[in-house]
Coordinates of C-alpha atoms in Angstrom, one line a residue:
M758 CA -6.1 -12.6 0.8
L759 CA -2.5 -11.3 1.0
Q760 CA -3.5 -8.2 2.9
L761 CA -4.9 -10.5 5.6
A762 CA -1.8 -12.6 5.9
S763 CA -0.8 -11.7 9.4
A764 CA -4.2 -12.6 10.7
L765 CA -4.8 -15.7 8.6
L766 CA -1.5 -17.4 9.2
P767 CA -2.0 -18.1 13.0
V768 CA -5.4 -19.7 12.2
L769 CA -4.1 -21.9 9.4
R770 CA -1.0 -22.9 11.4
G771 CA -3.3 -23.8 14.2
G772 CA -4.8 -26.4 12.0
E773 CA -8.1 -24.7 11.1
P774 CA -9.3 -23.9 7.6
V775 CA -10.6 -20.4 6.7
A776 CA -13.1 -19.3 4.0
V777 CA -12.0 -16.3 2.0
V778 CA -14.2 -13.9 0.0
T779 CA -12.2 -12.1 -2.7
V780 CA -13.4 -9.2 -4.9
A781 CA -12.6 -10.2 -8.5
R782 CA -14.4 -7.5 -10.5
I783 CA -16.2 -4.3 -9.8
T784 CA -19.1 -2.7 -11.7
R785 CA -19.8 0.9 -11.2
S786 CA -18.9 2.2 -7.7
A787 CA -17.4 0.2 -4.8
P788 CA -15.4 1.4 -1.9
R789 CA -12.6 -1.2 -2.2
G790 CA -10.6 -2.4 -5.1
I791 CA -10.2 -5.8 -6.8
G792 CA -8.2 -8.3 -4.7
T793 CA -9.8 -7.0 -1.5
A794 CA -10.7 -9.9 0.8
M795 CA -12.4 -10.9 4.0
A796 CA -12.2 -14.2 5.8
L797 CA -14.3 -16.3 8.1
T798 CA -13.0 -18.7 10.7
R799 CA -14.7 -21.7 12.2
S800 CA -15.2 -19.8 15.4
G801 CA -17.2 -17.2 13.5
D802 CA -14.5 -14.5 13.5
V803 CA -14.7 -12.2 10.5
I804 CA -11.3 -10.8 9.3
G805 CA -11.2 -7.9 7.0
S806 CA -13.9 -6.3 4.9
I807 CA -14.8 -6.1 1.2
S808 CA -17.1 -3.1 1.3
G809 CA -18.3 -0.3 3.5
G810 CA -20.8 -2.8 4.9
C811 CA -23.5 -3.0 2.2
V812 CA -22.6 -6.6 1.0
E813 CA -20.8 -7.9 4.1
G814 CA -23.9 -9.9 5.2
D815 CA -24.2 -11.8 1.9
A816 CA -20.5 -12.4 1.9
I817 CA -20.5 -13.9 5.3
L818 CA -23.4 -16.2 4.3
L819 CA -21.4 -17.4 1.3
A820 CA -18.3 -17.9 3.4
T821 CA -20.2 -19.9 6.0
E822 CA -21.5 -22.2 3.2
V823 CA -18.0 -22.6 1.7
L824 CA -16.4 -23.2 5.0
A825 CA -18.9 -26.0 5.7
T826 CA -18.8 -27.7 2.3
G827 CA -15.3 -26.9 1.0
C828 CA -16.8 -26.2 -2.4
S829 CA -15.8 -22.9 -3.9
R830 CA -18.4 -20.4 -5.1
T831 CA -18.6 -17.3 -7.3
A832 CA -21.3 -14.7 -7.0
D833 CA -22.3 -11.2 -7.8
L834 CA -23.1 -9.0 -4.8
G835 CA -24.6 -5.6 -4.9
F836 CA -27.4 -3.5 -6.4
S837 CA -28.3 -1.1 -9.2
D838 CA -28.2 2.5 -8.2
D839 CA -32.0 2.7 -7.8
A840 CA -32.2 -0.5 -5.8
A841 CA -29.3 0.5 -3.7
H842 CA -30.8 3.9 -2.8
A843 CA -34.2 2.3 -2.2
A844 CA -32.5 0.0 0.3
G845 CA -30.8 2.9 2.0
L846 CA -27.3 1.9 0.7
A847 CA -24.7 4.5 -0.1
C848 CA -23.3 3.0 -3.3
G849 CA -24.9 1.6 -6.4
G850 CA -22.5 -0.9 -7.7
S851 CA -21.8 -4.6 -7.6
V852 CA -18.8 -6.8 -7.0
A853 CA -18.0 -10.2 -8.4
V854 CA -16.5 -12.4 -5.7
V855 CA -14.7 -15.7 -5.5
V856 CA -15.3 -17.6 -2.2
H857 CA -12.9 -20.4 -1.4
R858 CA -11.6 -22.4 1.5
I859 CA -7.9 -22.4 2.4
E860 CA -6.8 -25.6 4.1
P861 CA -4.0 -25.7 6.6
T862 CA -2.2 -28.0 4.2
D863 CA -2.5 -25.7 1.2
A864 CA 1.2 -25.2 0.5
A865 CA 0.8 -22.5 -2.2
A866 CA -1.5 -20.4 -0.1
I867 CA 0.6 -20.7 3.1
A868 CA 3.8 -19.8 1.2
A869 CA 2.2 -16.7 -0.4
L870 CA 0.7 -15.6 2.9
G871 CA 4.0 -16.1 4.7
S872 CA 5.8 -14.1 2.1
A873 CA 3.3 -11.2 2.3
A874 CA 3.4 -11.3 6.1
E875 CA 7.1 -10.7 5.9
D876 CA 6.5 -7.8 3.5
R877 CA 8.3 -9.4 0.6
P878 CA 7.2 -9.1 -3.0
T879 CA 4.6 -11.7 -3.5
A880 CA 2.3 -12.8 -6.3
V881 CA -0.1 -15.7 -6.4
G882 CA -3.0 -16.6 -8.7
L883 CA -6.7 -17.2 -7.8
V884 CA -8.7 -18.9 -10.5
S885 CA -11.8 -16.8 -10.8
S886 CA -14.1 -18.6 -13.2
G887 CA -15.0 -22.0 -14.6
A888 CA -14.7 -25.4 -12.9
H889 CA -11.4 -24.5 -11.2
A890 CA -12.7 -21.3 -9.5
G891 CA -11.2 -20.8 -6.1
R892 CA -8.0 -22.8 -6.9
I893 CA -4.7 -21.2 -5.8
I894 CA -2.0 -21.4 -8.4
D895 CA 1.6 -20.4 -8.8
L896 CA 2.2 -17.5 -11.2
A897 CA 5.3 -18.1 -13.4
G898 CA 6.6 -14.8 -14.7
A899 CA 4.9 -12.9 -11.9
D900 CA 7.8 -10.4 -11.8
A901 CA 6.0 -8.7 -14.7
L902 CA 3.1 -7.8 -12.4
D903 CA 3.2 -4.6 -10.3
D904 CA -0.4 -4.7 -9.0
T905 CA -3.4 -7.0 -8.5
R906 CA -5.2 -7.5 -11.8
M907 CA -7.4 -9.9 -13.7
L908 CA -5.7 -12.1 -16.4
E909 CA -8.0 -13.3 -19.1
N910 CA -7.8 -16.9 -20.4
A911 CA -4.8 -17.6 -18.2
Y912 CA -5.6 -21.0 -16.8
D913 CA -7.3 -23.7 -18.9
G914 CA -9.3 -20.9 -20.6
C915 CA -10.4 -19.4 -17.3
E916 CA -9.7 -16.1 -15.7
V917 CA -7.1 -15.8 -13.0
L918 CA -7.0 -12.9 -10.5
A919 CA -3.3 -12.2 -9.9
L920 CA -3.0 -11.2 -6.3
V921 CA 0.1 -9.1 -5.8
H922 CA 1.6 -7.8 -2.6
R923 CA 4.3 -5.1 -2.9
P924 CA 6.4 -4.2 0.1
R925 CA 5.3 -1.1 1.9
P926 CA 6.6 2.2 0.4
E927 CA 9.4 3.7 2.4
L928 CA 9.2 7.0 4.2
V929 CA 12.5 8.3 5.4
I930 CA 12.2 11.2 7.8
V931 CA 15.4 13.3 8.3
G932 CA 15.2 15.1 11.6
A933 CA 13.7 14.0 14.9
G934 CA 11.8 17.0 16.2
D935 CA 8.1 17.4 17.0
H936 CA 7.1 17.5 13.3
A937 CA 9.0 14.3 12.6
M938 CA 7.3 12.6 15.5
A939 CA 3.9 13.5 14.1
L940 CA 4.8 12.5 10.5
A941 CA 6.1 9.1 11.8
R942 CA 2.8 8.5 13.4
V943 CA 0.6 9.3 10.4
G944 CA 3.0 7.7 8.0
S945 CA 2.9 4.4 9.8
A946 CA -0.9 4.6 10.0
A947 CA -1.0 5.1 6.3
G948 CA 1.0 2.0 5.6
F949 CA 4.5 3.3 5.1
A950 CA 7.7 1.7 6.4
V951 CA 9.0 4.6 8.4
T952 CA 12.7 5.3 9.1
V953 CA 13.8 8.2 11.2
C954 CA 17.4 9.5 10.9
D955 CA 19.1 12.2 12.9
V956 CA 22.5 13.1 14.2
W957 CA 21.3 13.5 17.7
E958 CA 21.1 10.1 19.5
R959 CA 19.0 11.5 22.4
L960 CA 16.2 12.4 19.9
V961 CA 16.1 9.2 17.9
T962 CA 14.5 7.0 20.5
A963 CA 11.8 4.4 20.5
E964 CA 10.0 6.4 23.2
R965 CA 9.7 9.3 20.8
F966 CA 9.0 7.2 17.7
P967 CA 7.1 4.1 18.9
T968 CA 5.6 3.4 15.4
A969 CA 8.8 3.8 13.4
D970 CA 10.2 0.7 11.8
R971 CA 13.8 1.8 12.0
L972 CA 15.7 4.4 13.9
V973 CA 19.1 5.5 12.6
V974 CA 21.7 7.8 14.3
G975 CA 24.1 9.4 11.8
L976 CA 24.5 11.9 9.1
P977 CA 21.5 11.5 6.8
A978 CA 23.4 12.1 3.6
D979 CA 25.8 9.4 4.5
E980 CA 23.2 6.9 5.6
L981 CA 20.6 7.6 2.9
R982 CA 21.6 5.1 0.3
G983 CA 21.4 2.3 2.8
L984 CA 18.0 3.4 4.1
V985 CA 16.2 3.3 0.7
S986 CA 15.8 -0.1 -1.0
D987 CA 13.3 1.1 -3.7
P988 CA 14.1 4.7 -4.6
A989 CA 11.3 5.1 -7.1
R990 CA 8.6 4.3 -4.5
A991 CA 10.3 6.0 -1.6
A992 CA 9.7 9.4 0.0
V993 CA 12.3 11.4 1.8
C994 CA 11.1 14.3 4.0
V995 CA 13.8 16.6 5.4
L996 CA 12.5 18.3 8.6
T997 CA 15.7 19.6 10.1
H998 CA 16.5 23.3 10.5
D999 CA 20.2 23.0 10.0
E1000 CA 21.5 23.6 6.5
R1001 CA 24.6 21.6 7.4
V1002 CA 22.4 18.6 7.6
D1003 CA 19.5 19.2 5.3
V1004 CA 21.4 20.5 2.2
P1005 CA 23.6 17.3 1.9
A1006 CA 20.6 15.1 2.7
I1007 CA 18.4 16.7 0.0
A1008 CA 21.2 16.5 -2.6
A1009 CA 21.8 12.8 -1.7
A1010 CA 18.1 12.0 -2.1
L1011 CA 17.8 13.7 -5.4
R1012 CA 20.9 12.1 -6.8
H1013 CA 19.8 8.7 -5.6
G1014 CA 16.6 9.0 -7.6
V1015 CA 14.2 9.0 -4.7
G1016 CA 10.7 9.4 -6.1
F1017 CA 9.5 12.0 -3.6
V1018 CA 11.9 14.5 -2.0
G1019 CA 10.5 17.2 0.2
A1020 CA 11.8 19.7 2.7
M1021 CA 10.1 22.0 5.3
G1022 CA 11.0 25.6 5.6
A1023 CA 9.8 29.1 5.2
R1024 CA 9.9 30.6 1.7
S1025 CA 13.0 32.6 2.5
T1026 CA 14.7 29.4 3.8
V1027 CA 13.6 27.5 0.7
A1028 CA 15.2 30.2 -1.5
H1029 CA 18.4 30.2 0.5
R1030 CA 18.6 26.4 0.5
A1031 CA 18.1 26.3 -3.3
H1032 CA 21.1 28.6 -3.7
L1033 CA 23.2 26.3 -1.5
L1034 CA 22.1 23.2 -3.4
R1035 CA 23.1 24.8 -6.7
E1036 CA 26.5 25.7 -5.2
S1037 CA 26.9 22.1 -4.1
G1038 CA 26.4 21.0 -7.7
V1039 CA 22.7 20.1 -7.8
A1040 CA 21.5 20.9 -11.3
D1041 CA 18.3 22.9 -11.9
G1042 CA 16.6 19.8 -13.4
E1043 CA 17.2 17.9 -10.2
L1044 CA 16.2 20.8 -8.0
A1045 CA 12.9 21.1 -9.8
R1046 CA 11.9 17.8 -8.3
L1047 CA 12.3 19.1 -4.7
R1048 CA 8.9 19.8 -3.1
S1049 CA 9.6 22.7 -0.8
P1050 CA 7.8 24.2 1.1
L1051 CA 6.6 20.7 1.9
G1052 CA 2.9 19.8 2.1
L1053 CA -0.5 20.7 0.7
D1054 CA -2.1 23.9 1.9
L1055 CA -4.7 22.6 4.4
G1056 CA -4.4 25.6 6.6
G1057 CA -3.3 23.8 9.8
A1058 CA -0.2 24.7 11.8
S1059 CA 0.2 22.2 14.6
P1060 CA 2.7 19.3 14.1
T1061 CA 0.0 16.8 13.5
E1062 CA -1.9 19.0 11.1
T1063 CA 1.4 19.7 9.3
A1064 CA 2.1 16.0 9.1
I1065 CA -1.3 15.4 7.6
A1066 CA -0.6 18.0 4.9
V1067 CA 2.8 16.5 4.2
L1068 CA 1.4 13.0 3.9
A1069 CA -1.4 14.3 1.7
E1070 CA 1.1 15.6 -0.8
I1071 CA 3.1 12.3 -0.7
V1072 CA -0.1 10.3 -1.4
A1073 CA -1.2 12.7 -4.2
A1074 CA 2.2 12.5 -5.8
R1075 CA 2.4 8.7 -5.7
H1076 CA -1.0 8.4 -7.5
G1077 CA -0.5 11.3 -9.9
A1078 CA -3.4 13.2 -8.4
P1079 CA -3.8 17.0 -8.1
G1080 CA -4.8 17.0 -4.5
S1081 CA -7.9 19.0 -5.2
P1082 CA -11.3 18.5 -3.5
L1083 CA -13.2 15.5 -5.0
R1084 CA -16.4 17.7 -5.3
D1085 CA -14.5 19.8 -7.9
G1086 CA -14.1 16.8 -10.3
D1087 CA -16.6 14.7 -12.2
G1088 CA -14.7 11.5 -12.9
P1089 CA -14.4 8.2 -11.0
L1090 CA -13.5 8.7 -7.3
H1091 CA -10.9 5.9 -7.3
R1092 CA -8.0 5.3 -9.7
R1093 CA -7.8 1.5 -10.0
P1094 CA -6.0 -0.9 -12.4
T1095 CA -8.3 -2.3 -15.1
T1096 CA -8.6 -5.8 -16.4
A1097 CA -5.4 -6.5 -18.4
D1098 CA -4.3 -9.4 -20.5
A1099 CA -1.4 -7.6 -22.0
V1100 CA 1.0 -8.6 -19.2
C1101 CA 3.2 -11.5 -20.3
I1102 CA 2.7 -14.5 -18.0
P1103 CA 4.5 -17.4 -19.7
S1104 CA 2.9 -20.2 -17.9
L1105 CA 0.7 -21.1 -14.9
Q1106 CA 1.5 -24.1 -12.9
D1107 CA -1.0 -25.8 -10.6
V1108 CA 0.7 -26.3 -7.2
T1109 CA -2.4 -27.4 -5.2
R1110 CA -4.7 -30.3 -5.0

C-alpha cells in the first residue's frame, strides 16, 4: 500500500475508507512483486494494479466485498499454466493476496502512508494469515529491513508481510546540456530523485529541467557531498565536456563512495581523462569503478536514445544484471526477494484496533 500513499491519503483524510488488495506471495510467474497493491474507493475508483490485468477483476470483486463488510479476506488468484493459456492469459502463475479495509481513523496506516508520501524510510507490517489477517501493525526493529518481505511466525504465530518503502535512489547529473535534459526526463520517469548541477546559471533552469527535483548552480565537485545523502544507492553521471569540471567531479564522486559513477565521452576523451584523474591522485582501484564511456550499446545516438542507454546501465548495475537480452537467458525473468525469517525483528506491537 505504501506505493499508493500519495493517492490514498487524500481519500482517507477526506473521511472515506478504502479497501486495499496486497500481494503477499507469488507462485510461478507474475508481473509484479510481493507488496504490490491496488485499492478501491467507495466511489468505485481503482488505484494501482497488482498484475498485468489477468486477476484485476477478481481483486476488485474481493475489494468491493471487504469495503462493504469491513472484514478482511485472504485469497489465491491466478491459474495453472494450462488453464491460463486456455483462458488466453499471458502468465501462468498465482498470487496470494490480503484484502483489508483502511479506516480514516487507522493511525498506524495513516502514519506509514504519510511517511512514504514524503519519501522517508518507512516500514509497516500487514498480518497475512490467521485470525488477524489484514491488521496493520508497527514493526519494531524495522531498520533491519531493506526490502518488502514475508516474516514467518512473526505475530501470534502468523505471517507478517513487512511493507518497506525506501526513498527514491538519487541521480545526480553533472552538466546541463541536451543530453542532461533527456537523462533528467527518463530518470524522473524511472523513479529517481534527479538533481542537476552545473556552473552555468542560465542552463540550470526549471524550464529546461521541469521534472528535476533539485537544480544546483555551482562547481559540482564542491557541491557533490551535499547532493548525495545515500552514496551507495546513488548514481552520478558526468555529462560535461570540460575537463576542468568533469575531472574534479568524477574524483569527488569516486572518493565519496557513490555506487554508480559514469561519464560520457569518446574513447580518446576517456583515456585522456583517466590520465588526468590519476594525476589528481585517483588510485587505479577507484578508477576501475568509473563507467566510461557511459551507457549500454543500444545503437542510438540522439540525446533521448543516449539517455535510455545510460539509464539502462544504471538499472542493470543496481540489480547486478548483465544487461543482456532476456531471450538469451533461461532463468526467472524477475529478481525478487524471497520469503525470509532470518531478519531479526525483536518484537511486533499492535497499534490498531
